[in-house]
Coordinates of C-alpha atoms and ligand atoms in Angstrom, one line a residue:
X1 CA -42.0 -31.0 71.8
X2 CA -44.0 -34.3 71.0
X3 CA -43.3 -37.1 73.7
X4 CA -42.9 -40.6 73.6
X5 CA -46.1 -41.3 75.6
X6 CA -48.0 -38.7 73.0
X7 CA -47.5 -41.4 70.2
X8 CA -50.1 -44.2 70.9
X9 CA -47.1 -47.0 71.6
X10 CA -47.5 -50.0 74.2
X11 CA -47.3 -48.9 77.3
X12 CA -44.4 -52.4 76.9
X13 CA -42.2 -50.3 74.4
X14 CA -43.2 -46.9 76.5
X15 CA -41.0 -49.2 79.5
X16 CA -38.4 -50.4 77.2
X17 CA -37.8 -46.7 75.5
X18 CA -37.2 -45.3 79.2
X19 CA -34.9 -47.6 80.0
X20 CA -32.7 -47.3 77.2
X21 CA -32.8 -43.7 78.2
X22 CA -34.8 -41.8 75.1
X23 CA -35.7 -39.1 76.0
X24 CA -37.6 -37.7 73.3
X25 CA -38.6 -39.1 69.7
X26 CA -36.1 -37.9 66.6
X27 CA -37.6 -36.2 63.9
X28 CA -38.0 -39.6 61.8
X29 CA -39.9 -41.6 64.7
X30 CA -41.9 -38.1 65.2
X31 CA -43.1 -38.3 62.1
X32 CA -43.5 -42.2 61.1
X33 CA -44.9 -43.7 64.0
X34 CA -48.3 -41.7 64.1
X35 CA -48.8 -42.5 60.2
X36 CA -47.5 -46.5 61.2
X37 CA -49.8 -46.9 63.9
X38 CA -52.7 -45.3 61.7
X39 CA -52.2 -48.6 59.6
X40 CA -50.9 -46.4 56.5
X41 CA -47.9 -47.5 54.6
X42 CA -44.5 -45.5 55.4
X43 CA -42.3 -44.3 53.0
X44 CA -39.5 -43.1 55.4
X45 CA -36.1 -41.6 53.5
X46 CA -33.4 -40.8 56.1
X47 CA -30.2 -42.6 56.9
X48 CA -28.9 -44.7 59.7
X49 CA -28.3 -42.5 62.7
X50 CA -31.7 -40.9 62.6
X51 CA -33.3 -43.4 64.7
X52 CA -35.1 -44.6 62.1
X53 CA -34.9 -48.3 63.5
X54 CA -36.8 -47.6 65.8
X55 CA -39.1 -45.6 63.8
X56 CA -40.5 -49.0 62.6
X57 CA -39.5 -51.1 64.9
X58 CA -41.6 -49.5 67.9
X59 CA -45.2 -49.3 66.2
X60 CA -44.6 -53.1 64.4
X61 CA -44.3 -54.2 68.2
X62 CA -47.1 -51.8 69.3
X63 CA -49.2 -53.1 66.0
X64 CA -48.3 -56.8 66.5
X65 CA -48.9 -56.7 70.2
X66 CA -52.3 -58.9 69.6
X67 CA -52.3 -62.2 68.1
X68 CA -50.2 -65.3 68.1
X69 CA -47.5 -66.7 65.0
X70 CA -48.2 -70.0 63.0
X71 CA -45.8 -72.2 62.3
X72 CA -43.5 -71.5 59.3
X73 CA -45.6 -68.1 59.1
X74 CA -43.7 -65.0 60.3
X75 CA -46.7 -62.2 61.0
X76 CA -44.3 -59.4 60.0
X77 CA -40.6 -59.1 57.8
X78 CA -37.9 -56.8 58.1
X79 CA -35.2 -57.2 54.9
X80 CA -31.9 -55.6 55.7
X81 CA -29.0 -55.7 53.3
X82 CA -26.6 -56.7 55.0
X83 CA -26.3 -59.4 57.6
X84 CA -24.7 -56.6 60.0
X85 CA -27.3 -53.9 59.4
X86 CA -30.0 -57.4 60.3
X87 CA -28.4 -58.1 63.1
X88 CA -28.8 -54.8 64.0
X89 CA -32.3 -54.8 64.0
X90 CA -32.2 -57.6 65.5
X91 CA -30.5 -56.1 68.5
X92 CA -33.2 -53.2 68.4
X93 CA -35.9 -55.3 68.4
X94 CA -34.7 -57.5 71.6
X95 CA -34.1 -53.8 73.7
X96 CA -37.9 -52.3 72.4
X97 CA -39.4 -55.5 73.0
X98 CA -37.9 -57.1 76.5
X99 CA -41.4 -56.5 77.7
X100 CA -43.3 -58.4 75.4
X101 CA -44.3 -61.9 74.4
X102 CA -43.4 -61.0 71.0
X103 CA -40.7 -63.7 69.3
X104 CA -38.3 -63.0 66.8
X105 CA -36.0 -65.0 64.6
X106 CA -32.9 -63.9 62.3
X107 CA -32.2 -65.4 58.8
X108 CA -28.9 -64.0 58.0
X109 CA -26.3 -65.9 55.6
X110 CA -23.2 -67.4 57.5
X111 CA -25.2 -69.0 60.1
X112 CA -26.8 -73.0 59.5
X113 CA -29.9 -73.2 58.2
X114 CA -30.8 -75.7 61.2
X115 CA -31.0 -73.0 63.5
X116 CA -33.1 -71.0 61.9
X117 CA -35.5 -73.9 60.7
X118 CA -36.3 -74.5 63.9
X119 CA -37.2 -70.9 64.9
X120 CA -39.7 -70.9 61.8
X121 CA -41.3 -73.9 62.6
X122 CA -42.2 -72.7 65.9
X123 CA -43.5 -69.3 64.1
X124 CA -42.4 -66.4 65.1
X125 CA -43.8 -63.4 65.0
X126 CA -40.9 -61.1 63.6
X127 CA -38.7 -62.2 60.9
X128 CA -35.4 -60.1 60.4
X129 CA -33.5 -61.0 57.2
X130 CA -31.1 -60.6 54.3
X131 CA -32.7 -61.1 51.1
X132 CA -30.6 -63.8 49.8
X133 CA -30.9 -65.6 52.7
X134 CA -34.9 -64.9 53.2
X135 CA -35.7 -66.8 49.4
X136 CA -32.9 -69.7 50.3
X137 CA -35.5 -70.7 52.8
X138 CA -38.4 -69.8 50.9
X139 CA -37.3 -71.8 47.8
X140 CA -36.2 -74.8 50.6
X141 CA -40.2 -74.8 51.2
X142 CA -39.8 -73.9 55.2
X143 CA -41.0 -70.5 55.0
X144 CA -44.4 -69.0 54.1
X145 CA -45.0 -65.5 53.2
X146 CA -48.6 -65.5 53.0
X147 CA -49.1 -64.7 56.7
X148 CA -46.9 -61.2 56.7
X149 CA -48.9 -58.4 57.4
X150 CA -46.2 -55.8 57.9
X151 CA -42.9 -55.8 55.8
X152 CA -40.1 -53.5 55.8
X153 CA -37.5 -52.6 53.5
X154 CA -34.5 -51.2 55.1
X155 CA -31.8 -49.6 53.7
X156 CA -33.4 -49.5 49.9
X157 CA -30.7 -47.6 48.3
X158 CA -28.5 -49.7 49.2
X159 CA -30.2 -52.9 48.5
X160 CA -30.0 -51.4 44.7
X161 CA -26.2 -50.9 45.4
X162 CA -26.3 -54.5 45.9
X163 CA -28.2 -55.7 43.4
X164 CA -31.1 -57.3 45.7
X165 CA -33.9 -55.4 43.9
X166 CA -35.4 -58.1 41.7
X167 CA -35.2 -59.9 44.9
X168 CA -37.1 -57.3 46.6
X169 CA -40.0 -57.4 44.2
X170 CA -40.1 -61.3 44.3
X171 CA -40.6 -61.1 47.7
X172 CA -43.5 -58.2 47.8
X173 CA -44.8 -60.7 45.0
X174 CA -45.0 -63.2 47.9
X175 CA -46.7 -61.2 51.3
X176 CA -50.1 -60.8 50.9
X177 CA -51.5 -57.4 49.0
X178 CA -52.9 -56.5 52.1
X179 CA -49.7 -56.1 54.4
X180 CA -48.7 -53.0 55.7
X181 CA -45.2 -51.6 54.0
X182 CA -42.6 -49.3 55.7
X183 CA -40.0 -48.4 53.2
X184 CA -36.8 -46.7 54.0
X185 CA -34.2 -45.2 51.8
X186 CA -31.4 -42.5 52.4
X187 CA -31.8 -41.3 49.1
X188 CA -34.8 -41.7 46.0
X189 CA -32.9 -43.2 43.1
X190 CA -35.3 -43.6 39.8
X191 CA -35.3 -47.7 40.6
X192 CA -36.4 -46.9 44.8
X193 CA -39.0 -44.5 43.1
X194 CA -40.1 -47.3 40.7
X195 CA -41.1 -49.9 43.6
X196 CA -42.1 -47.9 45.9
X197 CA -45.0 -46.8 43.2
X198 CA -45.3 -50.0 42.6
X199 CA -45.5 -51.8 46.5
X200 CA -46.9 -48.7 48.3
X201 CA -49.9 -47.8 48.7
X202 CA -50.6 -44.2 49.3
X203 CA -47.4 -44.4 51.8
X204 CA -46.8 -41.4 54.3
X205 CA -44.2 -39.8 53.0
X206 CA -41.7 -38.4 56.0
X207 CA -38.2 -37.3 55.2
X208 CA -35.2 -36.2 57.1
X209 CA -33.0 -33.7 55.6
X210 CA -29.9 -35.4 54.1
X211 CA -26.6 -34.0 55.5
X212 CA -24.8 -32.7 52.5
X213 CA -22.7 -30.5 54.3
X214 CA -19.2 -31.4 57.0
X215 CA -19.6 -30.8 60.4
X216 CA -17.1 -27.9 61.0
X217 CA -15.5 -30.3 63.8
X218 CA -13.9 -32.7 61.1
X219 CA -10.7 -31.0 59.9
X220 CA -10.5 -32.1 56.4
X221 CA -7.3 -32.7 54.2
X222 CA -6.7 -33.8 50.7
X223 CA -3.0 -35.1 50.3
X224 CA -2.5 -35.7 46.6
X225 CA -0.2 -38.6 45.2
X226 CA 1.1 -38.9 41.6
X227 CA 2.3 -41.8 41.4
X228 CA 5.9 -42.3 39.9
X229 CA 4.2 -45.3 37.7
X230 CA 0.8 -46.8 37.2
X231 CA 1.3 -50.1 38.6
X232 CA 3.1 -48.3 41.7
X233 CA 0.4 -46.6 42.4
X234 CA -1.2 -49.0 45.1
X235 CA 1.5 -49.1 47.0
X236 CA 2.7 -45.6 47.1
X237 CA -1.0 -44.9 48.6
X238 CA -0.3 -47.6 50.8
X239 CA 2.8 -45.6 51.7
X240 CA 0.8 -42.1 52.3
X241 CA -1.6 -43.9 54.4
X242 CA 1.1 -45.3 56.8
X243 CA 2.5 -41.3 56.9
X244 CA -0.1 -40.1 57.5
X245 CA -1.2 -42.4 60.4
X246 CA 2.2 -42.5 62.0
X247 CA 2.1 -38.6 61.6
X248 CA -0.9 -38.2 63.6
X249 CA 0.4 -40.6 66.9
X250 CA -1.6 -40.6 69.9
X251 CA -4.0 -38.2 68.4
X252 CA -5.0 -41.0 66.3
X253 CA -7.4 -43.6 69.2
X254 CA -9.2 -45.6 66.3
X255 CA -9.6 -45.0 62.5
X256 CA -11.7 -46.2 60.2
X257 CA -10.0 -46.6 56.8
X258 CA -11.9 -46.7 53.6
X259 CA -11.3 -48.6 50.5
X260 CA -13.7 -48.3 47.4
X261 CA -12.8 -52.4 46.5
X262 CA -13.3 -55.3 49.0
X263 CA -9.8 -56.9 47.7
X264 CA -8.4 -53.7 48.4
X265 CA -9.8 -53.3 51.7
X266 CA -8.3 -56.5 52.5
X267 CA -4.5 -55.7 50.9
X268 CA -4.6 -53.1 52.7
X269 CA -5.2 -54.5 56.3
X270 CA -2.9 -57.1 55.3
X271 CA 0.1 -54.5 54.6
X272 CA -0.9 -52.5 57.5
X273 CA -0.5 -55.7 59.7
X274 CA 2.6 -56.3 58.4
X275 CA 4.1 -52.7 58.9
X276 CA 3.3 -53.7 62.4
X277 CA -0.5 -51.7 62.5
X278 CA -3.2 -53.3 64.6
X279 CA -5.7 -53.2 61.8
X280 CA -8.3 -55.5 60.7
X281 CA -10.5 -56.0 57.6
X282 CA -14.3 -56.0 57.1
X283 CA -15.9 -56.8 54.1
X284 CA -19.1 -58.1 52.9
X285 CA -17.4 -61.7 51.5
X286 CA -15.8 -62.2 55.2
X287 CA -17.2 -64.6 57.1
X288 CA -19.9 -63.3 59.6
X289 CA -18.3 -64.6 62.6
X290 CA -14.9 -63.0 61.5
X291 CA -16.8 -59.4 60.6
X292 CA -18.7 -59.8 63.9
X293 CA -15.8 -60.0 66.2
X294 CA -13.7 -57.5 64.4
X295 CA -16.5 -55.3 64.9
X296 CA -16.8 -56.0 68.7
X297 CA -13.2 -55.5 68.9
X298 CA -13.6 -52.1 67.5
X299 CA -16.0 -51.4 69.4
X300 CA -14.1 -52.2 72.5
X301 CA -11.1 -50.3 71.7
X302 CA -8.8 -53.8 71.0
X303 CA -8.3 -52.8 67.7
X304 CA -7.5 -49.5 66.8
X305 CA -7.7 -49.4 62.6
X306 CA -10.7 -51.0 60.8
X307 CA -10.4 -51.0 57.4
X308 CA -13.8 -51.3 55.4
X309 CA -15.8 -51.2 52.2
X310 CA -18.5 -48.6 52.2
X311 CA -20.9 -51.5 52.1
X312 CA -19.6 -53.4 55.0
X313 CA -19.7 -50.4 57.3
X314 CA -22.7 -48.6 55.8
X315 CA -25.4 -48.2 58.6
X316 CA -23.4 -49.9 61.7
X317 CA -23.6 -48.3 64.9
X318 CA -20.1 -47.8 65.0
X319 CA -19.0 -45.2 68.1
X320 CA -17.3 -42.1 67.2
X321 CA -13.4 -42.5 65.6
X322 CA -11.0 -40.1 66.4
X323 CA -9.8 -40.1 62.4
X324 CA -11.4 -41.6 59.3
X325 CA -8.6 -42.1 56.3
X326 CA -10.2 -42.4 52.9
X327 CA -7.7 -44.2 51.1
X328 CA -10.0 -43.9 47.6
X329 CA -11.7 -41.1 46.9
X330 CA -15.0 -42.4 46.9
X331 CA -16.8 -42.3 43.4
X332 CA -20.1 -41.0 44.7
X333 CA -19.9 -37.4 46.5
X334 CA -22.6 -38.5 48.8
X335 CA -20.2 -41.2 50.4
X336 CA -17.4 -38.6 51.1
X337 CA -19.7 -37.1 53.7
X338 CA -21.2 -40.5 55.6
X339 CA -17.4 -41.7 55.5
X340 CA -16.3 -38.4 57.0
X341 CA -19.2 -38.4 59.2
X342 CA -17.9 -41.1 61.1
X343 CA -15.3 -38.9 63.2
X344 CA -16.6 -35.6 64.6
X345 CA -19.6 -36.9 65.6
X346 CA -21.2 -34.9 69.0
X347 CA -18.9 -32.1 68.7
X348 CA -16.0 -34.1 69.3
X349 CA -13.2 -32.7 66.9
X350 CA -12.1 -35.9 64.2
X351 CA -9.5 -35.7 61.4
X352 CA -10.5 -37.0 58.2
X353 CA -7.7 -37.6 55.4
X354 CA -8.7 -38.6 52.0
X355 CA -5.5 -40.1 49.6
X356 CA -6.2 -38.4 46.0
X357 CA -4.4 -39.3 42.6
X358 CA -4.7 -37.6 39.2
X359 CA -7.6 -40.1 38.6
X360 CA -10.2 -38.7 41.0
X361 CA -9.9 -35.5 39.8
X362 CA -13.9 -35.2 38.3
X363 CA -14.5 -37.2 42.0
X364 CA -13.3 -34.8 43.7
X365 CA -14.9 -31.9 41.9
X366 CA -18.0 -33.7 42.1
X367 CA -17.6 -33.7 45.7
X368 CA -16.5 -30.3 46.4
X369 CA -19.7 -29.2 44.4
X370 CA -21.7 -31.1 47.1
X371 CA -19.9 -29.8 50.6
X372 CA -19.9 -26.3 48.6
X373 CA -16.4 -26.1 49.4
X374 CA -12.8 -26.9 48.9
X375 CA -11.1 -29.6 50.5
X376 CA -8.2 -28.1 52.3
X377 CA -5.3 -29.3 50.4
X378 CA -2.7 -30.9 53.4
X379 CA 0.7 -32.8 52.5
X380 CA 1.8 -36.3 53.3
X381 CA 4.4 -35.9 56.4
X382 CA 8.0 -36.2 56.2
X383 CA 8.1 -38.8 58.9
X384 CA 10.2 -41.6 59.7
X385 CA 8.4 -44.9 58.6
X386 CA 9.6 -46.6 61.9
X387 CA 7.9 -43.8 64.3
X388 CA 5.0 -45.6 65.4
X389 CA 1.4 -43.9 65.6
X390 CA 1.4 -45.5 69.7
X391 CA 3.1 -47.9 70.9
X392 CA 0.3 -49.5 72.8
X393 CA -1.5 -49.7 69.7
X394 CA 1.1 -51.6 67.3
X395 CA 0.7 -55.5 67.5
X396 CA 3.6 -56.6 68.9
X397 CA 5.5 -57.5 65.7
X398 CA 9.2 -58.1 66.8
X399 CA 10.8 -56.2 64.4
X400 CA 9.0 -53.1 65.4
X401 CA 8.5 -54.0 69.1
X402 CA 12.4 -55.3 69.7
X403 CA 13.9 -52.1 68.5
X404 CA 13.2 -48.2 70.0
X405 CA 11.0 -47.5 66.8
X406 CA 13.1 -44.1 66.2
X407 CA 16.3 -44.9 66.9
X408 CA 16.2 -46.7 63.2
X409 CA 17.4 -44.5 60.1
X410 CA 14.0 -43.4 57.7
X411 CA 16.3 -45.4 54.9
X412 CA 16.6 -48.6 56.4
X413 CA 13.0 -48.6 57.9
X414 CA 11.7 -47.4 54.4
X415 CA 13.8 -50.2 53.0
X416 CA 11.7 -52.4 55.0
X417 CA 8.7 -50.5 54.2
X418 CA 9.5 -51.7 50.9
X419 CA 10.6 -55.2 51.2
X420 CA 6.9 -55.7 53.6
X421 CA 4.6 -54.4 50.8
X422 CA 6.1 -56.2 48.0
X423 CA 5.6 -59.2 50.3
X424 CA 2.4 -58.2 50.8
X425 CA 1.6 -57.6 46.8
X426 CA 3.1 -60.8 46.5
X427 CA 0.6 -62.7 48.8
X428 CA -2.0 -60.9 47.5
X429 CA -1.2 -61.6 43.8
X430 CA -1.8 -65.3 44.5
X431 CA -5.1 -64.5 46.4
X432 CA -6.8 -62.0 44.1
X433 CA -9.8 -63.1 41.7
X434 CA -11.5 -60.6 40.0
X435 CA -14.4 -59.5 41.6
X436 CA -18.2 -58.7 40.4
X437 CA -17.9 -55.5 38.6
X438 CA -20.5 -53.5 39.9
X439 CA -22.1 -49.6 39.0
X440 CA -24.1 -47.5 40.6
X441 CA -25.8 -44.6 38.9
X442 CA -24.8 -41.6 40.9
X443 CA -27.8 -41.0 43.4
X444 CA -29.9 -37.9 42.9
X445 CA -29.7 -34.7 44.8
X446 CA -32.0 -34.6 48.4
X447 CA -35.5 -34.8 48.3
X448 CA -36.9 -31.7 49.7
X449 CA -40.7 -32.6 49.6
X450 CA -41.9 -33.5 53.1
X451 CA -45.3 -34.7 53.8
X452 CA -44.5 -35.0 57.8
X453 CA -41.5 -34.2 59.0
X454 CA -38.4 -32.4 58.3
X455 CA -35.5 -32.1 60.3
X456 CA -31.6 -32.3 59.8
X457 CA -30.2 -35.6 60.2
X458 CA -27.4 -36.2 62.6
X459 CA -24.0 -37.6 60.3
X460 CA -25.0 -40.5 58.5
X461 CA -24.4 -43.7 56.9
X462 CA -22.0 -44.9 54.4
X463 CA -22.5 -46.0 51.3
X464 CA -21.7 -47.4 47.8
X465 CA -21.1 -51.0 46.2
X466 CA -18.1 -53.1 45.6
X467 CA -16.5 -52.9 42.5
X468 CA -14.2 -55.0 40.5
X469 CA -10.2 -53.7 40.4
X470 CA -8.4 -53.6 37.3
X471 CA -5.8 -52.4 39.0
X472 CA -4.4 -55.6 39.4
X473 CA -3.9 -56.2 35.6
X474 CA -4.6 -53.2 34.1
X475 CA -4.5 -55.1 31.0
X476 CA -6.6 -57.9 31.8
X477 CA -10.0 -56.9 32.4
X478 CA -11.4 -58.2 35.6
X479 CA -14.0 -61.1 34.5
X480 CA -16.9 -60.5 36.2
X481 CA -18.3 -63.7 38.4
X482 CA -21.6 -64.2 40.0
X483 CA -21.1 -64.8 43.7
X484 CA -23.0 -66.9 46.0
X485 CA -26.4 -65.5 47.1
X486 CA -25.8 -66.2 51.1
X487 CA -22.7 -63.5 50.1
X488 CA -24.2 -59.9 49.6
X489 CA -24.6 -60.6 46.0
X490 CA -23.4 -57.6 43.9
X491 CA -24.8 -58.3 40.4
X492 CA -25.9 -54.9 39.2
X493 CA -25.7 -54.2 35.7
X494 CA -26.3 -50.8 35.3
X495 CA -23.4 -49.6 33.0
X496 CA -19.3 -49.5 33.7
X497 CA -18.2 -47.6 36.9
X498 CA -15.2 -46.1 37.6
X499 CA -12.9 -49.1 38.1
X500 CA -12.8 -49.7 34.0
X501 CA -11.8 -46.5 33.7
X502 CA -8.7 -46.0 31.4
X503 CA -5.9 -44.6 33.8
X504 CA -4.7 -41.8 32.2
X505 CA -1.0 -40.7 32.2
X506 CA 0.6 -37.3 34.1
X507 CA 1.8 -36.3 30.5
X508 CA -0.3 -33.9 28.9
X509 CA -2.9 -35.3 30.8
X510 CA -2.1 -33.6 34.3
X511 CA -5.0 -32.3 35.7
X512 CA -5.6 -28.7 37.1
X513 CA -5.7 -29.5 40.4
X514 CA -2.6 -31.3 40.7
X515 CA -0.8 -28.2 39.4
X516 CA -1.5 -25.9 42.4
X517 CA -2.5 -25.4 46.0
X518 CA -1.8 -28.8 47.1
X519 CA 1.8 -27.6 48.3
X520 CA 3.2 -31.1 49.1
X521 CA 6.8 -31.0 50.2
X522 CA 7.1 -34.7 49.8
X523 CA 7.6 -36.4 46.6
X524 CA 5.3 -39.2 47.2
X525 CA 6.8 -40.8 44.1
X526 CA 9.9 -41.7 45.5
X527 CA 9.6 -45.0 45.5
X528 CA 10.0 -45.6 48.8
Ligands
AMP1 P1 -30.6 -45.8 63.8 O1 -30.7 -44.6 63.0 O2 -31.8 -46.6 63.9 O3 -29.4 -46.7 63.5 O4 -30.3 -45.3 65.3 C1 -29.1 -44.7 65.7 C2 -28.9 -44.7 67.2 O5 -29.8 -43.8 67.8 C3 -29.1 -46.1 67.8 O6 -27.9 -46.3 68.7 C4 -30.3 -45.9 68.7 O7 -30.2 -46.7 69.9 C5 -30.4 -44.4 69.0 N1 -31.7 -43.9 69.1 C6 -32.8 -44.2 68.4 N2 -33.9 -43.5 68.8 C7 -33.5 -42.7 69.8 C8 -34.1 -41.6 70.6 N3 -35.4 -41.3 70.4 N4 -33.3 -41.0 71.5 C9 -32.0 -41.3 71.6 N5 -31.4 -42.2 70.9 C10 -32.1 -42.9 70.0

């Protein structure tokens, strides 16, 4: 088994890796860092939770160790998507490099540019940033790109998700031809396989297998909904997801719960909070002190249900949850697994619940093609809306603290139920704007070629964009609008996704799968 000390790194980042406690390189830093150190480009496709942070980050400190940074002229450049996934590196970068003189800054949107000028101007030689962010400076005239010699793209796929690619190529345009590029990507889309022929020059290919099956600790279920209308369908799923959680009680430490739209990630934290849940939002158009502190409290077990957008919560170093709920069935198959992937993790056992309606029926099969088996079919709970999932865990709303949460009768608490989610819908109706609609091409199957490595990843990432919602005003299309750049940007334009779909009635239209083995007792149609 290769070593650490067998891989040519600073004896500095040898120190730092033992005392974070590595043991051993993964697979991805096994076979990068030899090929990185050689001076070669890197064209690394593996997803977050491979170690594949460090896979660049150790040999850019090993391969930067000589030399000093010029003013406004960052020696190296590490794009992220997101300002999370920058900070990130950021993080990993301070642990691998304690030991070194090596200076870093972070150019992340939601942050004043004042800050950050001044870390430019002193040069640095590490320059960790979102795209939008990166050519805001740039095109401000306080940054120079001429003196990069290694660049990484991190994350690639999903910077396509987001739209950032022609910002990607602007800035290759602007590092000098002679840098060194590591490229990552969880998957090779046609568009990632474009620039890296383009930007790479005979890169070391290393890949890490792509998990495309469930770990065999997450029990999986699929509760099905028909909604008794269109326009009730929202909150009926809103409905099953409070079942289910209140169902699972104690069992239930921390969840993550997925939405496939921002607006609906935060309607649905909203409603949760109101039915007396301690759950949070995090999404991409919060602001980054807001999504950092939600995070922390997640982390630190203050709040127990974090409701997110694959993008928001796509790569974050996020410790195991006891239960993921995917209140969308998420339109790429790929997603289903990193969302799942997030409970389970290490052998532990997690639950992962996924809220299905007619509508995701060709989802769903799409999925079911990729895990190579069924989802078990599970049913929403016949449960009192009061019981609570823990006591210690609901915010301490009066109405739910005052009262022993069972002693109420299910049709007076689902009378409330009611009353607090068309409150909600209300609030919400004011809020909403339409969002970006964005598409994604679904991704292609695993690479299998592997020039230096090969190993199967640990579960992985999350992905997929943000969409607009129709739901809203299902008559109305939702009017796409350009968002600011310091935002993450979604402005892809690669064909309708799922959102414009036309919802099709139960009528003759009732799928297959609706007709059997789900074997729900509940009528999740009641109305309630
Ligand atoms: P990443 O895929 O870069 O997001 O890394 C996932 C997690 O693995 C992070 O928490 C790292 O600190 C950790 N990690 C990275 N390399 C190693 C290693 N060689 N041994 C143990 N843990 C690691």
């Amino acid at each position: 088994m290769t070593k650490f000390s067998d891989l040519k790194l600073d004896p500095a980042v040898l120190k730092a890796i033992a005392e974070a406690g590595y043991e051993s390189p993964t697979p991805i830093q096994e076979g990068a860092i030899p090929h990185a150190l050689e001076g070669r480009d890197v064209l690394g496709i593996a997803q977050t939770g491979t170690g594949k942070t460090a896979s660049f980050v150790l040999p850019m400190i090993t391969l930067l160790g000589k030399g000093r940074a010029r003013a406004r002229m960052p020696r190296s450049l590490v794009l992220a998507p997101t300002r999370e996934l920058a900070a990130q590196v950021a993080e990993n970068f301070d642990t691998y490099a304690k030991h070194t003189k090596l200076t870093k800054a972070l150019l992340i949107g939601g942050v004043s540019f004042g800050e950050q000028d001044k870390l430019i101007d002193r040069g640095v030689d590490v320059l960790i940033a979102t795209p939008g962010r990166l050519l805001d400076h740039f095109e401000r005239g306080k940054l120079l790109l001429t003196g990069v010699q290694i660049m990484v793209v991190d994350e690639a796929d999903r910077m396509l998700d987001m739209g950032f690619i022609p910002d990607i190529e602007r800035i290759f345009s602007l590092t000098p031809f002679t840098r060194q590029t590591f490229f990552f990507s969880a998957t090779m889309a046609p568009e990632i396989e474009r620039i890296t022929n383009t930007f790479l020059s005979n890169p070391a290919r290393v890949e890490v297998a792509r998990q495309a099956t469930a770990s065999l600790t997450i029990e999986q279920a699929l509760i099905a909904v028909k909604p008794s209308r269109k326009d009730a369908t929202f909150a009926e799923k809103r409905d099953v997801l409070r079942k289910l959680i209140r169902a699972e009680g104690d069992s239930c430490t921390n969840a993550i719960i997925f939405c496939n739209r921002k607006m609906d990630v935060d309607t649905v934290a909203k409603s949760l909070k109101s039915h007396g849940f301690n759950a949070a939002p995090i999404h991409g158009d919060l602001d980054q002190s807001v999504r950092t502190r939600t995070l922390e409290a997640f982390r630190d077990g203050s709040l127990h249900l974090l409701v997110a957008s694959d993008v928001a919560a796509r790569g974050l170093d996020i410790p195991a949850v006891s239960h993921v709920f995917n209140f969308d069935v998420p339109s790429h198959p790929e997603d289903y697994v990193h969302r799942i992937g997030r409970t389970g993790r290490a052998g532990r056992k997690g639950k992962a619940y996924t809220i299905a309606t007619p509508n995701d029926e060709k989802y769903l099969t799409a999925i079911e093609a990729l895990i190579k088996a069924p989802i078990p079919r599970g049913e929403t709970p016949e449960i009192s809306a009061a019981r609570p999932s823990s006591s210690a865990r609901q915010e301490p709303k009066p109405e739910t603290a005052a009262k022993p949460a069972r002693s109420r009768s299910i049709s007076r608490s689902r009378g409330r139920d009611k009353a607090k989610d068309a409150a909600v819908d209300a609030e919400v109706n004011v809020e909403v704007v339409a969002d970006v609609a964005t598409t994604q091409t679904a991704a292609p199957a695993a690479q299998t070629t592997t020039e230096a490595a090969a190993a199967v990843a640990p579960s992985g990432p999350i992905t997929t964009g943000s969409s607009s919602d129709p739901r809203r005003n299902s008559a109305a299309p939702a009017q796409p609008r350009e968002r600011s750049r310091s935002n993450d940007r979604s402005r892809d334009n690669r064909g309708p996704r799922r959102d414009d779909a036309q919802i099709v009635g139960m009528g003759d239209h009732m799928p297959d799968f609706l007709r059997h083995a789900f074997g729900s007792k509940e009528t999740t149609n009641s109305g309630e």
